[in-house]
């Protein structure tokens, strides 16, 4: 039987982005304040972990070395910045070609675009990605997901800082997740899924796909930066045809549903709903 240490290691995420934004520079972080970040990921021999140090931010990214065209191991780098902004974009950016895996260059592109055009600039980032931007002058943090939502992204405000991660297991291991969100628990028991922006923990927010989550001193809001895109297709049939087809397939659907329910029942026993 596996030891608890082995199980804990297996539960660690192997890739993603996590970090902290210090909103109050008077609160000096403890010497081990970043331990939950630097030791939170399970770095296998083929992984690359990078620590990014900024003026008010500390971020750790962990990705497969081959995917980002670099060698495995650990390293550190300065946080991309374009005053008064600093931040990082992580993922795969198709329109930039192979060099897009260089987080610094794409991050600067995102920071400069955000300065000029605001949230609409994120439409220019084509790929699977997440982005974190800190505005030092306005004391506002922005958390962004691509329009498909390829990566999850969570953020929560703590005294003197805002923390974020692509994997809630890091928050749990760090002790950030406090009281449960009762509505989220009810939704999970009903749907086996928690619709964002709720999470299992109170005061922890999930970023919606195609949205920007903005956390300020007294405000938390999400804004869509990309609208739905409609593709022209075949014309719809008359409503009478649709009704007739629905009646035709309803028995087939009911039979498949009852078969699926029966397959979920234990060989000897009952399920209480």
Short mmCIF file of N, CA, C and O in Angstrom, two decimals, residues 51-186:
data_model
loop_
_atom_site.label_atom_id
_atom_site.label_comp_id
_atom_site.label_asym_id
_atom_site.label_seq_id
_atom_site.Cartn_x
_atom_site.Cartn_y
_atom_site.Cartn_z
N UNK A 51 10.63 30.14 -12.15
CA UNK A 51 10.16 31.11 -11.17
C UNK A 51 10.35 32.51 -11.73
O UNK A 51 11.44 32.86 -12.18
N UNK A 52 9.27 33.30 -11.71
CA UNK A 52 9.28 34.65 -12.27
C UNK A 52 9.13 35.66 -11.14
O UNK A 52 8.13 35.65 -10.43
N UNK A 53 10.11 36.53 -10.99
CA UNK A 53 10.10 37.51 -9.90
C UNK A 53 9.83 38.90 -10.46
O UNK A 53 10.53 39.37 -11.36
N UNK A 54 8.79 39.55 -9.95
CA UNK A 54 8.47 40.91 -10.35
C UNK A 54 8.53 41.87 -9.18
O UNK A 54 8.97 41.51 -8.08
N UNK A 55 8.08 43.09 -9.42
CA UNK A 55 8.09 44.09 -8.35
C UNK A 55 7.09 43.73 -7.26
O UNK A 55 7.40 43.78 -6.07
N UNK A 56 5.87 43.36 -7.67
CA UNK A 56 4.83 42.98 -6.71
C UNK A 56 4.33 41.55 -6.92
O UNK A 56 3.37 41.15 -6.26
N UNK A 57 4.95 40.83 -7.83
CA UNK A 57 4.45 39.49 -8.18
C UNK A 57 5.54 38.44 -8.06
O UNK A 57 6.72 38.73 -8.27
N UNK A 58 5.12 37.24 -7.72
CA UNK A 58 5.99 36.07 -7.81
C UNK A 58 5.16 34.95 -8.41
O UNK A 58 4.09 34.61 -7.89
N UNK A 59 5.64 34.38 -9.53
CA UNK A 59 4.88 33.39 -10.29
C UNK A 59 5.76 32.19 -10.59
O UNK A 59 6.96 32.34 -10.86
N UNK A 60 5.15 31.01 -10.57
CA UNK A 60 5.84 29.78 -10.95
C UNK A 60 5.05 29.12 -12.08
O UNK A 60 3.83 28.96 -11.99
N UNK A 61 5.74 28.80 -13.17
CA UNK A 61 5.14 28.04 -14.26
C UNK A 61 5.83 26.70 -14.37
O UNK A 61 7.04 26.57 -14.11
N UNK A 62 5.07 25.69 -14.73
CA UNK A 62 5.61 24.34 -14.89
C UNK A 62 4.98 23.72 -16.12
O UNK A 62 3.75 23.63 -16.22
N UNK A 63 5.81 23.34 -17.10
CA UNK A 63 5.33 22.77 -18.35
C UNK A 63 6.28 21.68 -18.82
O UNK A 63 7.43 21.58 -18.36
N UNK A 64 5.79 20.88 -19.76
CA UNK A 64 6.63 19.84 -20.36
C UNK A 64 7.71 20.53 -21.20
O UNK A 64 7.42 21.37 -22.06
N UNK A 65 8.97 20.19 -20.94
CA UNK A 65 10.08 20.88 -21.58
C UNK A 65 10.03 20.77 -23.10
O UNK A 65 10.33 21.73 -23.82
N UNK A 66 9.66 19.61 -23.61
CA UNK A 66 9.63 19.42 -25.06
C UNK A 66 8.59 20.30 -25.72
O UNK A 66 8.80 20.84 -26.80
N UNK A 67 7.45 20.50 -25.04
CA UNK A 67 6.39 21.31 -25.61
C UNK A 67 6.79 22.77 -25.73
O UNK A 67 6.33 23.48 -26.64
N UNK A 68 7.62 23.24 -24.82
CA UNK A 68 8.04 24.64 -24.88
C UNK A 68 9.47 24.78 -25.42
O UNK A 68 10.10 25.82 -25.28
N UNK A 69 9.96 23.69 -26.03
CA UNK A 69 11.24 23.72 -26.76
C UNK A 69 12.40 24.22 -25.90
O UNK A 69 13.12 25.16 -26.25
N UNK A 70 12.55 23.59 -24.74
CA UNK A 70 13.65 23.93 -23.86
C UNK A 70 14.09 22.67 -23.14
O UNK A 70 13.52 21.60 -23.34
N UNK A 71 15.08 22.79 -22.29
CA UNK A 71 15.58 21.63 -21.56
C UNK A 71 14.88 21.51 -20.21
O UNK A 71 14.43 22.51 -19.65
N UNK A 72 14.75 20.28 -19.69
CA UNK A 72 14.12 20.10 -18.38
C UNK A 72 14.94 20.75 -17.27
O UNK A 72 16.11 21.08 -17.44
N UNK A 73 14.28 20.93 -16.12
CA UNK A 73 14.98 21.48 -14.97
C UNK A 73 14.25 22.66 -14.36
O UNK A 73 13.07 22.87 -14.59
N UNK A 74 14.99 23.44 -13.58
CA UNK A 74 14.44 24.61 -12.91
C UNK A 74 15.28 25.82 -13.25
O UNK A 74 16.50 25.74 -13.40
N UNK A 75 14.62 26.97 -13.39
CA UNK A 75 15.35 28.21 -13.60
C UNK A 75 14.50 29.37 -13.08
O UNK A 75 13.40 29.18 -12.58
N UNK A 76 15.03 30.57 -13.19
CA UNK A 76 14.32 31.77 -12.76
C UNK A 76 14.49 32.86 -13.81
O UNK A 76 15.43 32.83 -14.62
N UNK A 77 13.56 33.82 -13.83
CA UNK A 77 13.59 34.88 -14.83
C UNK A 77 12.87 36.10 -14.27
O UNK A 77 12.01 35.98 -13.39
N UNK A 78 13.21 37.29 -14.77
CA UNK A 78 12.49 38.49 -14.33
C UNK A 78 11.08 38.52 -14.93
O UNK A 78 10.85 38.04 -16.04
N UNK A 79 10.15 39.08 -14.18
CA UNK A 79 8.77 39.19 -14.63
C UNK A 79 8.67 40.20 -15.77
O UNK A 79 9.18 41.32 -15.66
N UNK A 80 8.04 39.83 -16.90
CA UNK A 80 7.82 40.82 -17.97
C UNK A 80 7.03 42.01 -17.44
O UNK A 80 6.06 41.83 -16.67
N UNK A 81 7.42 43.20 -17.84
CA UNK A 81 6.77 44.40 -17.32
C UNK A 81 6.73 45.48 -18.38
O UNK A 81 7.63 45.58 -19.23
N UNK A 82 5.69 46.29 -18.34
CA UNK A 82 5.54 47.48 -19.16
C UNK A 82 4.81 48.48 -18.28
O UNK A 82 3.58 48.48 -18.22
N UNK A 83 5.60 49.29 -17.55
CA UNK A 83 5.07 50.14 -16.48
C UNK A 83 3.79 50.88 -16.92
O UNK A 83 3.72 51.39 -18.04
N UNK A 84 2.79 50.88 -16.02
CA UNK A 84 2.78 50.37 -14.65
C UNK A 84 2.32 48.91 -14.54
O UNK A 84 1.93 48.47 -13.47
N UNK A 85 2.33 48.18 -15.66
CA UNK A 85 1.83 46.81 -15.66
C UNK A 85 2.98 45.81 -15.56
O UNK A 85 4.08 46.06 -16.04
N UNK A 86 2.69 44.69 -14.94
CA UNK A 86 3.57 43.53 -15.01
C UNK A 86 2.69 42.29 -15.02
O UNK A 86 1.55 42.32 -14.54
N UNK A 87 3.20 41.23 -15.62
CA UNK A 87 2.37 40.03 -15.70
C UNK A 87 2.96 38.98 -16.61
O UNK A 87 4.07 39.14 -17.14
N UNK A 88 2.20 37.92 -16.78
CA UNK A 88 2.70 36.77 -17.53
C UNK A 88 1.57 36.09 -18.27
O UNK A 88 0.45 35.96 -17.74
N UNK A 89 1.84 35.68 -19.49
CA UNK A 89 0.91 34.87 -20.29
C UNK A 89 1.56 33.51 -20.49
O UNK A 89 2.73 33.43 -20.87
N UNK A 90 0.81 32.45 -20.23
CA UNK A 90 1.35 31.09 -20.37
C UNK A 90 0.43 30.27 -21.24
O UNK A 90 -0.80 30.36 -21.14
N UNK A 91 1.02 29.48 -22.14
CA UNK A 91 0.24 28.61 -22.99
C UNK A 91 0.89 28.43 -24.35
O UNK A 91 2.11 28.53 -24.49
N UNK A 92 0.06 28.19 -25.35
CA UNK A 92 0.52 28.02 -26.72
C UNK A 92 -0.19 29.04 -27.59
O UNK A 92 -1.41 29.09 -27.64
N UNK A 93 0.60 29.86 -28.28
CA UNK A 93 0.08 30.97 -29.05
C UNK A 93 0.38 30.73 -30.51
O UNK A 93 1.50 30.92 -30.97
N UNK A 94 -0.65 30.30 -31.24
CA UNK A 94 -0.44 29.77 -32.58
C UNK A 94 0.05 30.81 -33.57
O UNK A 94 0.87 30.52 -34.44
N UNK A 95 -0.43 32.04 -33.46
CA UNK A 95 -0.10 33.02 -34.49
C UNK A 95 1.33 33.51 -34.40
O UNK A 95 1.84 34.13 -35.32
N UNK A 96 2.03 33.21 -33.28
CA UNK A 96 3.39 33.69 -33.12
C UNK A 96 4.43 32.68 -33.59
O UNK A 96 5.62 32.99 -33.58
N UNK A 97 4.02 31.48 -33.93
CA UNK A 97 4.97 30.48 -34.40
C UNK A 97 5.75 29.87 -33.25
O UNK A 97 5.41 30.03 -32.08
N UNK A 98 6.85 29.16 -33.55
CA UNK A 98 7.62 28.45 -32.52
C UNK A 98 8.12 29.35 -31.40
O UNK A 98 8.23 28.93 -30.26
N UNK A 99 8.44 30.62 -31.73
CA UNK A 99 8.97 31.49 -30.70
C UNK A 99 7.93 31.89 -29.67
O UNK A 99 8.25 32.49 -28.64
N UNK A 100 6.67 31.54 -29.93
CA UNK A 100 5.60 31.91 -28.99
C UNK A 100 5.76 31.25 -27.64
O UNK A 100 5.19 31.71 -26.66
N UNK A 101 6.53 30.18 -27.58
CA UNK A 101 6.69 29.50 -26.31
C UNK A 101 7.56 30.32 -25.36
O UNK A 101 7.65 30.00 -24.18
N UNK A 102 8.20 31.35 -25.85
CA UNK A 102 8.96 32.24 -24.99
C UNK A 102 7.97 33.15 -24.28
O UNK A 102 7.46 34.11 -24.84
N UNK A 103 7.69 32.81 -23.03
CA UNK A 103 6.65 33.52 -22.30
C UNK A 103 6.89 35.02 -22.24
O UNK A 103 5.96 35.81 -22.27
N UNK A 104 8.16 35.43 -22.13
CA UNK A 104 8.46 36.84 -21.95
C UNK A 104 8.00 37.67 -23.14
O UNK A 104 7.36 38.72 -22.98
N UNK A 105 8.28 37.23 -24.36
CA UNK A 105 7.93 38.02 -25.54
C UNK A 105 6.43 38.11 -25.73
O UNK A 105 5.89 39.17 -26.02
N UNK A 106 5.72 37.00 -25.55
CA UNK A 106 4.27 37.02 -25.69
C UNK A 106 3.64 37.81 -24.56
O UNK A 106 2.65 38.52 -24.76
N UNK A 107 4.21 37.73 -23.37
CA UNK A 107 3.67 38.48 -22.24
C UNK A 107 3.79 39.98 -22.47
O UNK A 107 2.86 40.75 -22.19
N UNK A 108 4.91 40.41 -23.01
CA UNK A 108 5.06 41.83 -23.32
C UNK A 108 4.07 42.26 -24.39
O UNK A 108 3.52 43.36 -24.35
N UNK A 109 3.84 41.40 -25.38
CA UNK A 109 2.84 41.68 -26.41
C UNK A 109 1.46 41.86 -25.76
O UNK A 109 0.71 42.79 -26.11
N UNK A 110 1.12 41.00 -24.80
CA UNK A 110 -0.17 41.10 -24.13
C UNK A 110 -0.25 42.35 -23.26
O UNK A 110 -1.29 43.03 -23.23
N UNK A 111 0.84 42.68 -22.55
CA UNK A 111 0.83 43.86 -21.70
C UNK A 111 0.68 45.14 -22.52
O UNK A 111 -0.12 46.03 -22.17
N UNK A 112 1.42 45.23 -23.61
CA UNK A 112 1.34 46.42 -24.45
C UNK A 112 -0.04 46.55 -25.10
O UNK A 112 -0.59 47.65 -25.21
N UNK A 113 -0.60 45.44 -25.55
CA UNK A 113 -1.92 45.48 -26.15
C UNK A 113 -2.98 45.87 -25.14
O UNK A 113 -3.89 46.65 -25.45
N UNK A 114 -2.86 45.39 -23.91
CA UNK A 114 -3.83 45.73 -22.87
C UNK A 114 -3.75 47.20 -22.51
O UNK A 114 -4.77 47.85 -22.25
N UNK A 115 -2.54 47.77 -22.52
CA UNK A 115 -2.39 49.20 -22.24
C UNK A 115 -3.07 50.05 -23.30
O UNK A 115 -3.69 51.07 -22.99
N UNK A 116 -2.97 49.63 -24.56
CA UNK A 116 -3.51 50.45 -25.66
C UNK A 116 -5.00 50.25 -25.84
O UNK A 116 -5.72 51.22 -26.09
N UNK A 117 -5.50 49.02 -25.73
CA UNK A 117 -6.86 48.73 -26.15
C UNK A 117 -7.73 48.09 -25.09
O UNK A 117 -8.91 47.80 -25.35
N UNK A 118 -7.19 47.83 -23.92
CA UNK A 118 -8.01 47.23 -22.89
C UNK A 118 -8.28 45.76 -23.13
O UNK A 118 -7.52 45.07 -23.83
N UNK A 119 -9.41 45.27 -22.62
CA UNK A 119 -9.69 43.84 -22.66
C UNK A 119 -9.90 43.32 -24.07
O UNK A 119 -9.70 42.12 -24.33
N UNK A 120 -10.29 44.18 -25.01
CA UNK A 120 -10.50 43.71 -26.39
C UNK A 120 -9.20 43.21 -27.01
O UNK A 120 -9.23 42.44 -27.98
N UNK A 121 -8.05 43.60 -26.47
CA UNK A 121 -6.76 43.18 -27.03
C UNK A 121 -6.54 41.68 -26.88
O UNK A 121 -5.76 41.09 -27.63
N UNK A 122 -7.24 41.04 -25.96
CA UNK A 122 -7.03 39.61 -25.76
C UNK A 122 -7.58 38.78 -26.93
O UNK A 122 -7.26 37.60 -27.05
N UNK A 123 -8.39 39.41 -27.79
CA UNK A 123 -8.83 38.72 -28.99
C UNK A 123 -7.66 38.40 -29.92
O UNK A 123 -7.77 37.51 -30.77
N UNK A 124 -6.54 39.12 -29.75
CA UNK A 124 -5.39 38.90 -30.61
C UNK A 124 -4.59 37.66 -30.23
O UNK A 124 -3.76 37.19 -31.01
N UNK A 125 -4.81 37.13 -29.03
CA UNK A 125 -4.06 35.97 -28.57
C UNK A 125 -4.79 34.71 -29.00
O UNK A 125 -5.76 34.30 -28.37
N UNK A 126 -4.31 34.10 -30.05
CA UNK A 126 -4.94 32.92 -30.62
C UNK A 126 -4.22 31.67 -30.12
O UNK A 126 -3.06 31.45 -30.43
N UNK A 127 -4.93 30.87 -29.34
CA UNK A 127 -4.31 29.65 -28.84
C UNK A 127 -4.97 29.20 -27.56
O UNK A 127 -6.10 29.57 -27.25
N UNK A 128 -4.26 28.37 -26.81
CA UNK A 128 -4.73 27.91 -25.51
C UNK A 128 -3.81 28.53 -24.46
O UNK A 128 -2.62 28.23 -24.42
N UNK A 129 -4.37 29.37 -23.60
CA UNK A 129 -3.52 30.17 -22.74
C UNK A 129 -4.30 30.73 -21.54
O UNK A 129 -5.53 30.73 -21.51
N UNK A 130 -3.55 31.22 -20.57
CA UNK A 130 -4.06 32.04 -19.48
C UNK A 130 -3.11 33.21 -19.31
O UNK A 130 -1.94 33.13 -19.68
N UNK A 131 -3.62 34.29 -18.75
CA UNK A 131 -2.80 35.50 -18.60
C UNK A 131 -3.14 36.16 -17.28
O UNK A 131 -4.31 36.21 -16.87
N UNK A 132 -2.11 36.68 -16.60
CA UNK A 132 -2.28 37.40 -15.34
C UNK A 132 -1.58 38.74 -15.48
O UNK A 132 -0.42 38.81 -15.89
N UNK A 133 -2.29 39.82 -15.15
CA UNK A 133 -1.74 41.18 -15.27
C UNK A 133 -2.02 41.93 -13.97
O UNK A 133 -3.14 41.92 -13.47
N UNK A 134 -1.00 42.60 -13.47
CA UNK A 134 -1.13 43.43 -12.27
C UNK A 134 -0.87 44.88 -12.65
O UNK A 134 0.15 45.21 -13.25
N UNK A 135 -1.84 45.75 -12.32
CA UNK A 135 -1.74 47.18 -12.57
C UNK A 135 -1.35 47.84 -11.25
O UNK A 135 -2.18 47.99 -10.35
N UNK A 136 -0.09 48.23 -11.14
CA UNK A 136 0.43 48.75 -9.88
C UNK A 136 -0.21 50.09 -9.52
O UNK A 136 -0.50 50.36 -8.35
N UNK A 137 -0.46 50.95 -10.50
CA UNK A 137 -1.04 52.27 -10.22
C UNK A 137 -2.47 52.16 -9.72
O UNK A 137 -2.86 52.84 -8.76
N UNK A 138 -3.27 51.32 -10.36
CA UNK A 138 -4.68 51.20 -9.98
C UNK A 138 -4.91 50.14 -8.91
O UNK A 138 -6.02 50.01 -8.41
N UNK A 139 -3.86 49.38 -8.57
CA UNK A 139 -3.97 48.32 -7.57
C UNK A 139 -5.07 47.33 -7.94
O UNK A 139 -5.96 47.00 -7.14
N UNK A 140 -5.01 46.87 -9.19
CA UNK A 140 -6.01 45.95 -9.73
C UNK A 140 -5.30 44.78 -10.40
O UNK A 140 -4.34 44.98 -11.15
N UNK A 141 -5.79 43.57 -10.14
CA UNK A 141 -5.24 42.36 -10.78
C UNK A 141 -6.26 41.82 -11.78
O UNK A 141 -7.46 41.77 -11.49
N UNK A 142 -5.77 41.42 -12.96
CA UNK A 142 -6.62 40.89 -14.02
C UNK A 142 -6.20 39.45 -14.30
O UNK A 142 -5.01 39.16 -14.47
N UNK A 143 -7.19 38.56 -14.40
CA UNK A 143 -6.95 37.15 -14.68
C UNK A 143 -7.78 36.77 -15.90
O UNK A 143 -9.00 36.96 -15.90
N UNK A 144 -7.13 36.23 -16.95
CA UNK A 144 -7.77 36.05 -18.24
C UNK A 144 -7.62 34.61 -18.71
O UNK A 144 -6.54 34.02 -18.56
N UNK A 145 -8.70 34.06 -19.32
CA UNK A 145 -8.65 32.74 -19.96
C UNK A 145 -8.97 32.90 -21.44
O UNK A 145 -9.69 33.83 -21.84
N UNK A 146 -8.45 31.98 -22.24
CA UNK A 146 -8.78 32.01 -23.67
C UNK A 146 -10.26 31.71 -23.86
O UNK A 146 -10.97 31.28 -22.95
N UNK A 147 -10.73 31.93 -25.08
CA UNK A 147 -12.17 31.84 -25.34
C UNK A 147 -12.72 30.42 -25.20
O UNK A 147 -13.91 30.24 -24.96
N UNK A 148 -11.86 29.41 -25.34
CA UNK A 148 -12.29 28.03 -25.20
C UNK A 148 -12.19 27.56 -23.76
O UNK A 148 -12.91 26.65 -23.33
N UNK A 149 -11.32 28.17 -22.99
CA UNK A 149 -11.12 27.75 -21.61
C UNK A 149 -10.22 26.54 -21.49
O UNK A 149 -10.49 25.62 -20.71
N UNK A 150 -9.14 26.52 -22.27
CA UNK A 150 -8.25 25.36 -22.30
C UNK A 150 -7.62 25.10 -20.94
O UNK A 150 -7.42 23.95 -20.55
N UNK A 151 -7.28 26.16 -20.23
CA UNK A 151 -6.73 26.05 -18.87
C UNK A 151 -7.74 26.60 -17.88
O UNK A 151 -8.41 27.59 -18.16
N UNK A 152 -7.83 25.96 -16.73
CA UNK A 152 -8.61 26.55 -15.64
C UNK A 152 -7.77 27.63 -14.96
O UNK A 152 -6.54 27.61 -15.03
N UNK A 153 -8.44 28.55 -14.30
CA UNK A 153 -7.73 29.59 -13.58
C UNK A 153 -8.59 30.05 -12.41
O UNK A 153 -9.77 30.37 -12.58
N UNK A 154 -7.99 30.04 -11.21
CA UNK A 154 -8.70 30.40 -9.98
C UNK A 154 -7.93 31.52 -9.28
O UNK A 154 -6.70 31.59 -9.37
N UNK A 155 -8.67 32.37 -8.58
CA UNK A 155 -8.04 33.46 -7.84
C UNK A 155 -8.83 33.74 -6.58
O UNK A 155 -10.05 33.54 -6.53
N UNK A 156 -8.13 34.19 -5.56
CA UNK A 156 -8.80 34.58 -4.33
C UNK A 156 -8.00 35.68 -3.65
O UNK A 156 -6.76 35.74 -3.76
N UNK A 157 -8.73 36.55 -2.96
CA UNK A 157 -8.11 37.68 -2.27
C UNK A 157 -7.89 37.32 -0.82
O UNK A 157 -8.81 36.90 -0.11
N UNK A 158 -6.65 37.49 -0.37
CA UNK A 158 -6.27 37.26 1.01
C UNK A 158 -5.73 38.57 1.58
O UNK A 158 -5.44 39.51 0.83
N UNK A 159 -5.57 38.69 2.89
CA UNK A 159 -5.03 39.92 3.46
C UNK A 159 -3.67 40.27 2.87
O UNK A 159 -2.71 39.51 2.97
N UNK A 160 -3.60 41.43 2.22
CA UNK A 160 -2.34 41.92 1.68
C UNK A 160 -1.87 41.28 0.39
O UNK A 160 -0.79 41.59 -0.10
N UNK A 161 -2.67 40.38 -0.20
CA UNK A 161 -2.22 39.71 -1.41
C UNK A 161 -3.41 39.07 -2.13
O UNK A 161 -4.48 38.87 -1.56
N UNK A 162 -3.17 38.76 -3.40
CA UNK A 162 -4.11 38.00 -4.23
C UNK A 162 -3.35 36.79 -4.75
O UNK A 162 -2.25 36.94 -5.32
N UNK A 163 -3.88 35.60 -4.55
CA UNK A 163 -3.22 34.39 -5.01
C UNK A 163 -4.02 33.79 -6.16
O UNK A 163 -5.23 33.99 -6.27
N UNK A 164 -3.33 33.06 -7.02
CA UNK A 164 -3.99 32.46 -8.18
C UNK A 164 -3.30 31.18 -8.56
O UNK A 164 -2.12 30.96 -8.25
N UNK A 165 -4.04 30.30 -9.26
CA UNK A 165 -3.48 29.01 -9.67
C UNK A 165 -4.38 28.40 -10.75
O UNK A 165 -5.55 28.76 -10.87
N UNK A 166 -3.80 27.48 -11.50
CA UNK A 166 -4.59 26.70 -12.44
C UNK A 166 -5.03 25.37 -11.83
O UNK A 166 -5.71 24.60 -12.50
N UNK A 167 -4.66 25.11 -10.59
CA UNK A 167 -5.02 23.85 -9.94
C UNK A 167 -5.34 24.12 -8.48
O UNK A 167 -4.47 24.54 -7.71
N UNK A 168 -6.58 23.86 -8.08
CA UNK A 168 -7.01 24.13 -6.70
C UNK A 168 -6.27 23.30 -5.67
O UNK A 168 -6.28 23.62 -4.48
N UNK A 169 -5.62 22.22 -6.09
CA UNK A 169 -4.89 21.39 -5.13
C UNK A 169 -3.77 22.18 -4.47
O UNK A 169 -3.42 21.91 -3.31
N UNK A 170 -3.20 23.15 -5.19
CA UNK A 170 -2.15 23.97 -4.58
C UNK A 170 -2.73 24.85 -3.48
O UNK A 170 -2.11 25.03 -2.43
N UNK A 171 -3.92 25.43 -3.71
CA UNK A 171 -4.57 26.23 -2.68
C UNK A 171 -4.88 25.37 -1.45
O UNK A 171 -4.72 25.81 -0.32
N UNK A 172 -5.35 24.16 -1.71
CA UNK A 172 -5.71 23.28 -0.60
C UNK A 172 -4.46 22.92 0.22
O UNK A 172 -4.48 22.95 1.45
N UNK A 173 -3.38 22.57 -0.48
CA UNK A 173 -2.15 22.20 0.23
C UNK A 173 -1.58 23.38 1.01
O UNK A 173 -0.96 23.19 2.06
N UNK A 174 -1.78 24.60 0.51
CA UNK A 174 -1.26 25.79 1.18
C UNK A 174 -2.16 26.26 2.32
O UNK A 174 -1.79 27.16 3.07
N UNK A 175 -3.36 25.66 2.44
CA UNK A 175 -4.27 26.04 3.51
C UNK A 175 -5.08 27.28 3.22
O UNK A 175 -5.62 27.91 4.14
N UNK A 176 -5.19 27.66 1.94
CA UNK A 176 -5.94 28.85 1.59
C UNK A 176 -7.45 28.62 1.55
O UNK A 176 -8.22 29.56 1.73
N UNK A 177 -7.86 27.40 1.27
CA UNK A 177 -9.29 27.12 1.12
C UNK A 177 -9.91 26.96 2.51
O UNK A 177 -9.58 26.03 3.24
N UNK A 178 -10.81 27.86 2.83
CA UNK A 178 -11.43 27.83 4.15
C UNK A 178 -12.79 27.19 4.11
O UNK A 178 -12.94 26.02 3.75
N UNK A 179 -13.81 27.95 4.46
CA UNK A 179 -15.16 27.42 4.54
C UNK A 179 -15.68 27.03 3.16
O UNK A 179 -15.36 27.66 2.15
N UNK A 180 -16.49 25.98 3.14
CA UNK A 180 -17.08 25.53 1.88
C UNK A 180 -18.20 26.47 1.46
O UNK A 180 -18.89 27.07 2.28
N UNK A 181 -18.38 26.60 0.16
CA UNK A 181 -19.50 27.33 -0.40
C UNK A 181 -20.69 26.37 -0.45
O UNK A 181 -20.70 25.42 -1.23
N UNK A 182 -21.69 26.62 0.40
CA UNK A 182 -22.80 25.68 0.50
C UNK A 182 -23.57 25.55 -0.81
O UNK A 182 -24.02 24.46 -1.17
N UNK A 183 -23.72 26.65 -1.53
CA UNK A 183 -24.43 26.59 -2.81
C UNK A 183 -23.64 25.75 -3.81
O UNK A 183 -24.21 24.97 -4.58
N UNK A 184 -22.31 25.90 -3.79
CA UNK A 184 -21.47 25.10 -4.69
C UNK A 184 -21.55 23.62 -4.36
O UNK A 184 -21.58 22.77 -5.26
N UNK A 185 -21.60 23.29 -3.07
CA UNK A 185 -21.73 21.89 -2.67
C UNK A 185 -23.06 21.33 -3.17
O UNK A 185 -23.13 20.21 -3.69
N UNK A 186 -24.14 22.12 -3.03
CA UNK A 186 -25.45 21.67 -3.50
C UNK A 186 -25.44 21.45 -5.01
O UNK A 186 -26.01 20.46 -5.51
#
